[in-house]
Coordinates of C-alpha atoms in Angstrom, one line a residue:
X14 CA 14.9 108.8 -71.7
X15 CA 16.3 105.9 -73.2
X16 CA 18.4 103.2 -71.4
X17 CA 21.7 101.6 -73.3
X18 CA 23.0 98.2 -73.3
X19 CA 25.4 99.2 -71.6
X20 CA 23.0 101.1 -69.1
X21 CA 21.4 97.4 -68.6
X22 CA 24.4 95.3 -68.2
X23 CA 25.2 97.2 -65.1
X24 CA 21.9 97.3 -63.7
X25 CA 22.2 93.3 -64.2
X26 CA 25.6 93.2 -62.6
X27 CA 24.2 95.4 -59.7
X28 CA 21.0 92.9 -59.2
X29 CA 23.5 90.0 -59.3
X30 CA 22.0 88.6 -62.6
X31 CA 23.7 86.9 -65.1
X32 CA 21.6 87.8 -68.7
X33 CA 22.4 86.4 -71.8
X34 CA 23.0 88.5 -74.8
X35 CA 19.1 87.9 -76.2
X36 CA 18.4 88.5 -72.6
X37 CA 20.1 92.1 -72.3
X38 CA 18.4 92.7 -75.9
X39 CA 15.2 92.0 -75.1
X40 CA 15.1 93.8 -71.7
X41 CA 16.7 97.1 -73.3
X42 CA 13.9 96.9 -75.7
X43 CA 11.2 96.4 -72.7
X44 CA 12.7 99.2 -70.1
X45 CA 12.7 101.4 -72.6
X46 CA 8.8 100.7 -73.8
X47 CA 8.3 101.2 -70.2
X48 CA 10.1 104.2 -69.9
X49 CA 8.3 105.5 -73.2
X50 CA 4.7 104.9 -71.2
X51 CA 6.7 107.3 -68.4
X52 CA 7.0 109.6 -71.2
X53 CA 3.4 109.4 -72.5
X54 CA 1.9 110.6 -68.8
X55 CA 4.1 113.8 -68.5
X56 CA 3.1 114.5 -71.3
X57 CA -0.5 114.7 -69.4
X58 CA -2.5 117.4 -67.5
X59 CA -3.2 116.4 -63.7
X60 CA -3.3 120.2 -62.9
X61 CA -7.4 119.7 -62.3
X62 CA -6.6 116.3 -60.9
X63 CA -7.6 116.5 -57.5
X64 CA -4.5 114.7 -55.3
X65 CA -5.2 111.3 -53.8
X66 CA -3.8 108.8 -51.1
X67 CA -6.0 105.8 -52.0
X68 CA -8.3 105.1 -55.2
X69 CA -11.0 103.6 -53.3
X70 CA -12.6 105.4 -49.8
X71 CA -11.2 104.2 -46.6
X72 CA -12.7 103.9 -42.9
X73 CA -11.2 103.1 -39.9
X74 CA -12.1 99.9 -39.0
X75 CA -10.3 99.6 -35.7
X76 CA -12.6 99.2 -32.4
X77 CA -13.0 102.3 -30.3
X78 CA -10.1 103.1 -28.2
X79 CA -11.6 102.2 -24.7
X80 CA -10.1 102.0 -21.2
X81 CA -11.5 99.0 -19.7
X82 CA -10.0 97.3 -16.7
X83 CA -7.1 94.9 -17.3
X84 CA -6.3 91.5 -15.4
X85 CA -4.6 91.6 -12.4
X86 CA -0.9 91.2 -11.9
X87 CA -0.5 87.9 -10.2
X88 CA -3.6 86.5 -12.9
X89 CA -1.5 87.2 -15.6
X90 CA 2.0 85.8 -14.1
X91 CA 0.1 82.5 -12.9
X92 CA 1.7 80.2 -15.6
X93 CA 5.0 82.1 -16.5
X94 CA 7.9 79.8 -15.6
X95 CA 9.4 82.5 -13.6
X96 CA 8.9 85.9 -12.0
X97 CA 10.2 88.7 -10.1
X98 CA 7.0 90.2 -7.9
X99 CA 4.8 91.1 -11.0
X100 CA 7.0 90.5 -13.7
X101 CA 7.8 88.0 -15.9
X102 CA 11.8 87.5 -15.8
X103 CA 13.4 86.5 -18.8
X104 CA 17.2 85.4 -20.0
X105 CA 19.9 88.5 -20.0
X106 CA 19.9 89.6 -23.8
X107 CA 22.2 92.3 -23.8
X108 CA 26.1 92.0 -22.2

């Protein structure tokens, strides 16, 4: 697949970019080597490839997931500048 002028101009005009005419050249000449290296891996066999999510091995590196007791209500409302029995009450957001 190979991108026009044209083809560029309006992806320009879409970005909100204002290219000059060496500009437009020289990015039609560099989408379409890009698009040529798009070409190139097709043109590859992954069938024996095995599928992948990430290139290197991940772990979970989050803390067990452990119920542990909390701080009690009127602790945790101590310094909020105002409540509502163990809530903190907060400005009306919605009309």
């Amino acid at each position: 697949m190979r991108l026009s002028r044209e083809e560029v101009e309006h992806v320009a005009l879409l970005s909100r970019l204002k290219l000059t005419d060496d500009e437009v050249a020289r990015f039609t000449g560099q989408l379409n080597s890009i698009l040529g290296y798009f070409d190139e891996l097709k043109a590859v066999d992954t069938s024996a490839v095995e599928g992948t999510t990430h290139v290197v091995p991940m772990v979970n590196v989050l803390r067990e997931d452990i119920v542990r007791p909390s701080l009690p209500p009127e602790q945790v409302t101590a310094n909020a500048p105002e409540r509502v029995d163990d809530f903190f009450k907060v400005p009306r957001v919605v009309e």
